[in-house]
mmCIF file of C-alpha atoms in Angstrom:
data_model
loop_
_atom_site.group_PDB
_atom_site.id
_atom_site.type_symbol
_atom_site.label_atom_id
_atom_site.label_comp_id
_atom_site.label_asym_id
_atom_site.label_seq_id
_atom_site.Cartn_x
_atom_site.Cartn_y
_atom_site.Cartn_z
ATOM 1 C CA UNK Z 1079 -6.991 -8.155 -7.761
ATOM 2 C CA UNK Z 1080 -5.089 -5.032 -7.068
ATOM 3 C CA UNK Z 1081 -2.075 -6.382 -8.664
ATOM 4 C CA UNK Z 1082 -3.958 -7.464 -11.762
ATOM 5 C CA UNK Z 1083 -5.533 -3.849 -11.927
ATOM 6 C CA UNK Z 1084 -1.935 -2.198 -11.555
ATOM 7 C CA UNK Z 1085 -0.417 -4.344 -14.197
ATOM 8 C CA UNK Z 1086 -3.628 -3.563 -16.516
ATOM 9 C CA UNK Z 1087 -2.963 0.041 -15.485
ATOM 10 C CA UNK Z 1088 -6.455 0.330 -14.348
ATOM 11 C CA UNK Z 1089 -6.311 2.773 -11.281
ATOM 12 C CA UNK Z 1090 -10.124 3.894 -11.379
ATOM 13 C CA UNK Z 1091 -11.357 2.266 -8.125
ATOM 14 C CA UNK Z 1092 -8.308 1.007 -6.698
ATOM 15 C CA UNK Z 1093 -7.988 2.130 -3.015
ATOM 16 C CA UNK Z 1094 -4.927 2.085 -0.554
ATOM 17 C CA UNK Z 1095 -2.402 3.186 -3.184
ATOM 18 C CA UNK Z 1096 -0.342 6.258 -3.869
ATOM 19 C CA UNK Z 1097 0.633 6.829 -7.408
ATOM 20 C CA UNK Z 1098 2.047 9.687 -9.596
ATOM 21 C CA UNK Z 1099 0.115 11.290 -12.698
ATOM 22 C CA UNK Z 1100 0.967 13.717 -15.178
ATOM 23 C CA UNK Z 1101 -0.470 16.155 -12.634
ATOM 24 C CA UNK Z 1102 1.131 15.082 -9.259
ATOM 25 C CA UNK Z 1103 0.786 12.329 -6.691
ATOM 26 C CA UNK Z 1104 -2.594 10.778 -6.207
ATOM 27 C CA UNK Z 1105 -3.092 9.133 -2.762
ATOM 28 C CA UNK Z 1106 -6.289 7.225 -2.002
ATOM 29 C CA UNK Z 1107 -6.534 5.966 1.455
ATOM 30 C CA UNK Z 1108 -8.373 2.949 2.893
ATOM 31 C CA UNK Z 1109 -8.598 -0.721 1.204
ATOM 32 C CA UNK Z 1110 -11.305 -2.647 -0.449
ATOM 33 C CA UNK Z 1111 -11.119 -5.392 2.184
ATOM 34 C CA UNK Z 1112 -11.787 -9.034 0.901
ATOM 35 C CA UNK Z 1113 -14.688 -9.952 3.383
ATOM 36 C CA UNK Z 1114 -14.593 -13.503 2.286
ATOM 37 C CA UNK Z 1115 -11.156 -14.957 3.900
ATOM 38 C CA UNK Z 1116 -11.570 -18.255 2.197
ATOM 39 C CA UNK Z 1117 -11.828 -16.686 -1.083
ATOM 40 C CA UNK Z 1118 -8.364 -15.825 -1.300
ATOM 41 C CA UNK Z 1119 -5.983 -18.261 -2.750
ATOM 42 C CA UNK Z 1120 -3.313 -20.018 -0.437
ATOM 43 C CA UNK Z 1121 -0.080 -18.009 -0.242
ATOM 44 C CA UNK Z 1122 2.428 -19.251 -2.551
ATOM 45 C CA UNK Z 1123 4.245 -20.987 0.123
ATOM 46 C CA UNK Z 1124 6.063 -23.534 -2.420
ATOM 47 C CA UNK Z 1125 7.883 -20.128 -3.421
ATOM 48 C CA UNK Z 1126 9.475 -19.657 -0.250
ATOM 49 C CA UNK Z 1127 13.442 -20.366 0.036
ATOM 50 C CA UNK Z 1128 13.095 -23.950 1.637
ATOM 51 C CA UNK Z 1129 16.707 -23.702 2.893
ATOM 52 C CA UNK Z 1130 16.260 -20.599 4.792
ATOM 53 C CA UNK Z 1131 12.677 -21.283 5.989
ATOM 54 C CA UNK Z 1132 13.655 -24.251 7.761
ATOM 55 C CA UNK Z 1133 16.182 -22.472 9.773
ATOM 56 C CA UNK Z 1134 13.172 -21.093 11.727
ATOM 57 C CA UNK Z 1135 11.506 -22.785 14.590
ATOM 58 C CA UNK Z 1136 7.972 -21.410 14.301
ATOM 59 C CA UNK Z 1137 5.856 -20.440 11.610
ATOM 60 C CA UNK Z 1138 3.121 -17.718 11.480
ATOM 61 C CA UNK Z 1139 -0.230 -17.918 9.981
ATOM 62 C CA UNK Z 1140 -3.470 -15.606 10.637
ATOM 63 C CA UNK Z 1141 -6.661 -17.356 11.331
ATOM 64 C CA UNK Z 1142 -8.254 -14.200 11.128
ATOM 65 C CA UNK Z 1143 -7.990 -10.686 9.671
ATOM 66 C CA UNK Z 1144 -8.853 -7.259 11.496
ATOM 67 C CA UNK Z 1145 -9.924 -6.132 14.909
ATOM 68 C CA UNK Z 1146 -13.280 -4.645 16.050
ATOM 69 C CA UNK Z 1147 -11.510 -2.648 18.702
ATOM 70 C CA UNK Z 1148 -10.128 0.926 18.724
ATOM 71 C CA UNK Z 1149 -6.574 1.086 21.013
ATOM 72 C CA UNK Z 1150 -5.449 4.456 19.834
ATOM 73 C CA UNK Z 1151 -1.630 2.976 20.116
ATOM 74 C CA UNK Z 1152 -2.348 0.050 17.587
ATOM 75 C CA UNK Z 1153 -1.738 0.008 13.977
ATOM 76 C CA UNK Z 1154 -5.027 -1.179 12.226
ATOM 77 C CA UNK Z 1155 -4.139 0.280 8.721
ATOM 78 C CA UNK Z 1156 -3.345 -3.079 7.281
ATOM 79 C CA UNK Z 1157 -6.293 -5.328 8.324
ATOM 80 C CA UNK Z 1158 -8.964 -2.676 9.327
ATOM 81 C CA UNK Z 1159 -11.614 -3.163 11.854
ATOM 82 C CA UNK Z 1160 -13.615 -5.431 10.002
ATOM 83 C CA UNK Z 1161 -13.346 -8.754 11.731
ATOM 84 C CA UNK Z 1162 -13.046 -11.620 9.054
ATOM 85 C CA UNK Z 1163 -12.248 -15.459 9.680
ATOM 86 C CA UNK Z 1164 -10.484 -18.086 7.784
ATOM 87 C CA UNK Z 1165 -12.600 -21.339 8.144
ATOM 88 C CA UNK Z 1166 -11.043 -23.971 10.497
ATOM 89 C CA UNK Z 1167 -10.852 -26.418 7.561
ATOM 90 C CA UNK Z 1168 -8.819 -24.019 5.398
ATOM 91 C CA UNK Z 1169 -6.447 -23.452 8.257
ATOM 92 C CA UNK Z 1170 -6.241 -27.016 8.751
ATOM 93 C CA UNK Z 1171 -5.018 -27.488 5.024
ATOM 94 C CA UNK Z 1172 -2.491 -24.849 5.245
ATOM 95 C CA UNK Z 1173 -0.994 -25.944 8.467
ATOM 96 C CA UNK Z 1174 -0.879 -29.604 7.114
ATOM 97 C CA UNK Z 1175 0.928 -28.381 3.567
ATOM 98 C CA UNK Z 1176 3.584 -26.424 5.773
ATOM 99 C CA UNK Z 1177 3.952 -29.230 8.069
ATOM 100 C CA UNK Z 1178 4.312 -31.740 5.308
ATOM 101 C CA UNK Z 1179 6.531 -29.390 3.231
ATOM 102 C CA UNK Z 1180 8.833 -27.851 5.403
ATOM 103 C CA UNK Z 1181 8.785 -29.770 8.534
ATOM 104 C CA UNK Z 1182 7.403 -27.227 11.181
ATOM 105 C CA UNK Z 1183 5.798 -28.465 14.075
ATOM 106 C CA UNK Z 1184 5.479 -25.291 16.043
ATOM 107 C CA UNK Z 1185 2.694 -22.552 14.736
ATOM 108 C CA UNK Z 1186 2.220 -18.849 15.708
ATOM 109 C CA UNK Z 1187 -1.360 -18.076 14.954
ATOM 110 C CA UNK Z 1188 -0.995 -14.218 14.960
ATOM 111 C CA UNK Z 1189 -4.113 -12.753 14.879
ATOM 112 C CA UNK Z 1190 -4.983 -9.238 16.347
ATOM 113 C CA UNK Z 1191 -7.398 -10.887 18.582
ATOM 114 C CA UNK Z 1192 -7.647 -14.512 18.262
ATOM 115 C CA UNK Z 1193 -10.710 -16.349 19.926
ATOM 116 C CA UNK Z 1194 -12.992 -13.493 20.205
ATOM 117 C CA UNK Z 1195 -15.576 -15.651 18.224
ATOM 118 C CA UNK Z 1196 -16.034 -18.646 20.587
ATOM 119 C CA UNK Z 1197 -17.388 -20.757 17.912
ATOM 120 C CA UNK Z 1198 -14.429 -19.958 15.563
ATOM 121 C CA UNK Z 1199 -11.706 -20.831 18.358
ATOM 122 C CA UNK Z 1200 -13.464 -24.204 19.116
ATOM 123 C CA UNK Z 1201 -13.529 -25.093 15.443
ATOM 124 C CA UNK Z 1202 -10.127 -24.255 14.871
ATOM 125 C CA UNK Z 1203 -9.371 -26.531 17.752
ATOM 126 C CA UNK Z 1204 -11.178 -29.476 16.499
ATOM 127 C CA UNK Z 1205 -9.618 -28.690 12.802
ATOM 128 C CA UNK Z 1206 -5.603 -28.817 14.263
ATOM 129 C CA UNK Z 1207 -6.035 -31.188 16.828
ATOM 130 C CA UNK Z 1208 -5.328 -34.362 14.425
ATOM 131 C CA UNK Z 1209 -2.310 -32.692 13.052
ATOM 132 C CA UNK Z 1210 -0.625 -32.827 16.199
ATOM 133 C CA UNK Z 1211 1.216 -29.520 16.151
ATOM 134 C CA UNK Z 1212 2.005 -27.261 18.945
ATOM 135 C CA UNK Z 1213 0.718 -23.344 18.857
ATOM 136 C CA UNK Z 1214 0.871 -20.164 20.558
ATOM 137 C CA UNK Z 1215 -1.238 -17.164 19.963
ATOM 138 C CA UNK Z 1216 -2.455 -13.758 21.682
ATOM 139 C CA UNK Z 1217 -5.943 -13.075 22.867
ATOM 140 C CA UNK Z 1218 -8.103 -10.540 24.563
ATOM 141 C CA UNK Z 1219 -8.515 -11.339 28.408
ATOM 142 C CA UNK Z 1220 -12.354 -11.386 28.313
ATOM 143 C CA UNK Z 1221 -11.979 -14.395 25.745
ATOM 144 C CA UNK Z 1222 -10.016 -16.507 28.268
ATOM 145 C CA UNK Z 1223 -11.935 -19.006 30.439
ATOM 146 C CA UNK Z 1224 -10.853 -22.295 31.917
ATOM 147 C CA UNK Z 1225 -12.923 -24.250 29.274
ATOM 148 C CA UNK Z 1226 -11.374 -22.388 26.381
ATOM 149 C CA UNK Z 1227 -8.078 -22.976 27.794
ATOM 150 C CA UNK Z 1228 -8.565 -26.562 28.167
ATOM 151 C CA UNK Z 1229 -9.943 -26.935 24.705
ATOM 152 C CA UNK Z 1230 -6.932 -25.051 23.439
ATOM 153 C CA UNK Z 1231 -4.540 -27.272 25.496
ATOM 154 C CA UNK Z 1232 -5.974 -30.635 24.118
ATOM 155 C CA UNK Z 1233 -5.493 -29.049 20.564
ATOM 156 C CA UNK Z 1234 -1.833 -28.670 21.038
ATOM 157 C CA UNK Z 1235 -1.618 -24.599 22.429
ATOM 158 C CA UNK Z 1236 1.169 -24.362 24.618
ATOM 159 C CA UNK Z 1237 1.675 -20.421 25.162
ATOM 160 C CA UNK Z 1238 -0.926 -17.638 25.225
ATOM 161 C CA UNK Z 1239 -0.302 -13.689 25.753
ATOM 162 C CA UNK Z 1240 -2.718 -11.177 26.525
ATOM 163 C CA UNK Z 1241 -2.381 -7.338 26.318
ATOM 164 C CA UNK Z 1242 -2.761 -5.524 29.622
ATOM 165 C CA UNK Z 1243 -0.873 -2.261 28.397
ATOM 166 C CA UNK Z 1244 -1.587 -0.635 31.769
ATOM 167 C CA UNK Z 1245 -2.996 -0.884 35.095
ATOM 168 C CA UNK Z 1246 -3.850 2.722 35.203
ATOM 169 C CA UNK Z 1247 -7.632 3.254 34.529
ATOM 170 C CA UNK Z 1248 -7.269 6.814 33.237
ATOM 171 C CA UNK Z 1249 -4.853 5.701 30.929
ATOM 172 C CA UNK Z 1250 -6.954 2.628 29.931
ATOM 173 C CA UNK Z 1251 -9.847 4.977 29.002
ATOM 174 C CA UNK Z 1252 -7.377 7.733 27.074
ATOM 175 C CA UNK Z 1253 -6.016 4.528 24.897
ATOM 176 C CA UNK Z 1254 -9.726 3.056 24.435
ATOM 177 C CA UNK Z 1255 -8.373 -0.101 25.560
ATOM 178 C CA UNK Z 1256 -12.018 -0.820 26.854
ATOM 179 C CA UNK Z 1257 -10.631 -3.598 29.327
ATOM 180 C CA UNK Z 1258 -11.191 -3.868 33.005
ATOM 181 C CA UNK Z 1259 -8.432 -5.234 35.571
ATOM 182 C CA UNK Z 1260 -11.145 -7.675 36.915
ATOM 183 C CA UNK Z 1261 -11.128 -9.227 33.454
ATOM 184 C CA UNK Z 1262 -7.342 -9.721 33.609
ATOM 185 C CA UNK Z 1263 -7.636 -11.262 37.176
ATOM 186 C CA UNK Z 1264 -10.217 -13.524 35.920
ATOM 187 C CA UNK Z 1265 -7.806 -14.716 32.959
ATOM 188 C CA UNK Z 1266 -5.009 -15.111 35.064
ATOM 189 C CA UNK Z 1267 -7.108 -17.355 37.505
ATOM 190 C CA UNK Z 1268 -8.228 -19.450 34.610
ATOM 191 C CA UNK Z 1269 -5.035 -20.003 33.443
ATOM 192 C CA UNK Z 1270 -3.534 -21.140 36.694
ATOM 193 C CA UNK Z 1271 -6.064 -23.858 36.765
ATOM 194 C CA UNK Z 1272 -4.822 -25.303 33.385
ATOM 195 C CA UNK Z 1273 -1.536 -27.004 33.253
ATOM 196 C CA UNK Z 1274 0.678 -27.114 30.362
ATOM 197 C CA UNK Z 1275 -0.081 -23.354 28.720
ATOM 198 C CA UNK Z 1276 2.544 -20.873 29.452
ATOM 199 C CA UNK Z 1277 0.510 -17.603 30.117
ATOM 200 C CA UNK Z 1278 1.760 -14.180 29.963
ATOM 201 C CA UNK Z 1279 1.029 -10.358 29.776
ATOM 202 C CA UNK Z 1280 2.013 -7.581 27.498
ATOM 203 C CA UNK Z 1281 2.363 -4.234 28.756
ATOM 204 C CA UNK Z 1282 3.600 -0.747 27.460
ATOM 205 C CA UNK Z 1283 4.898 2.028 28.987
ATOM 206 C CA UNK Z 1284 5.011 5.413 27.965
ATOM 207 C CA UNK Z 1285 1.340 5.645 27.000
ATOM 208 C CA UNK Z 1286 -0.637 9.050 27.127
ATOM 209 C CA UNK Z 1287 -0.841 10.097 30.765
ATOM 210 C CA UNK Z 1288 1.920 7.957 31.603
ATOM 211 C CA UNK Z 1289 4.110 9.226 34.784
ATOM 212 C CA UNK Z 1290 6.508 7.335 36.952
ATOM 213 C CA UNK Z 1291 3.396 6.760 39.316
ATOM 214 C CA UNK Z 1292 1.259 5.161 36.804
ATOM 215 C CA UNK Z 1293 4.103 3.241 35.660
ATOM 216 C CA UNK Z 1294 4.800 1.672 39.276
ATOM 217 C CA UNK Z 1295 0.966 1.203 39.643
ATOM 218 C CA UNK Z 1296 1.275 -1.338 36.552
ATOM 219 C CA UNK Z 1297 4.302 -3.140 37.726
ATOM 220 C CA UNK Z 1298 2.651 -3.411 41.237
ATOM 221 C CA UNK Z 1299 -0.558 -4.933 39.699
ATOM 222 C CA UNK Z 1300 1.484 -7.371 37.714
ATOM 223 C CA UNK Z 1301 3.520 -8.331 40.774
ATOM 224 C CA UNK Z 1302 0.323 -8.903 42.669
ATOM 225 C CA UNK Z 1303 -1.272 -11.616 39.952
ATOM 226 C CA UNK Z 1304 1.792 -13.703 41.055
ATOM 227 C CA UNK Z 1305 2.474 -15.069 37.469
ATOM 228 C CA UNK Z 1306 5.017 -17.650 36.920
ATOM 229 C CA UNK Z 1307 5.620 -17.149 33.272
ATOM 230 C CA UNK Z 1308 7.200 -14.105 31.386
ATOM 231 C CA UNK Z 1309 5.639 -10.803 30.110
ATOM 232 C CA UNK Z 1310 6.341 -8.710 27.658
ATOM 233 C CA UNK Z 1311 7.413 -4.945 27.969
ATOM 234 C CA UNK Z 1312 6.951 -2.259 25.350
ATOM 235 C CA UNK Z 1313 7.372 1.410 24.928
ATOM 236 C CA UNK Z 1314 4.886 3.433 23.040
ATOM 237 C CA UNK Z 1315 5.710 3.905 19.625
ATOM 238 C CA UNK Z 1316 3.408 6.249 17.721
ATOM 239 C CA UNK Z 1317 3.035 4.641 14.472
ATOM 240 C CA UNK Z 1318 1.637 6.628 11.434
ATOM 241 C CA UNK Z 1319 -2.210 6.327 11.128
ATOM 242 C CA UNK Z 1320 -2.967 5.847 14.746
ATOM 243 C CA UNK Z 1321 -4.789 8.586 16.833
ATOM 244 C CA UNK Z 1322 -1.569 8.582 18.933
ATOM 245 C CA UNK Z 1323 0.583 9.403 16.282
ATOM 246 C CA UNK Z 1324 -1.740 12.304 15.264
#
């Protein structure tokens, strides 16, 4: 819709763009998010350069858009906070097309917060299980349970990451993560009961209020979990549009 308006030189109610007029530059923040994810046509996968695409070993699809959480370091300017879901049936159609056309067996469901809607998670598992693919994703710790992991594993999931960011309660409050360490411990305990799924954590050093002491606190907490799988380490990068940048 945005492209049609731009081609037609119709800028009246177009949001999330910047353009030049006779009097100077105009910037319009925000975006008119499409609330019905299934109303969007499939991406033109058939136009992808097949030779180059087949060199990849995994293909990304987002099953949702938007994140209702407000972590201060996270870029939400693309999808926003409004949580929209692709139907499991629609996802299965896209996965089947990509698998048949390009031969992919592994997929990354790159949602901001996969599985916060349990019914949607279960629907996705039911839809992709017959396709016999292997897939990975990232979740909030609160959404991880032994029951959910068993369902996901049986549908082909082999890898999950959750964002811890920090183990320091004051920093957790400063970044508006709204995550308890107890929830992380429960998620790890559930993961240890389910064979066949690699489970790891993501941490970010250098967040507001970070010191050498708080960094060590995070390291010691991770060590206490006795995880057998890798975890990801990042450094705080204040992206434009985030509270941390401002």
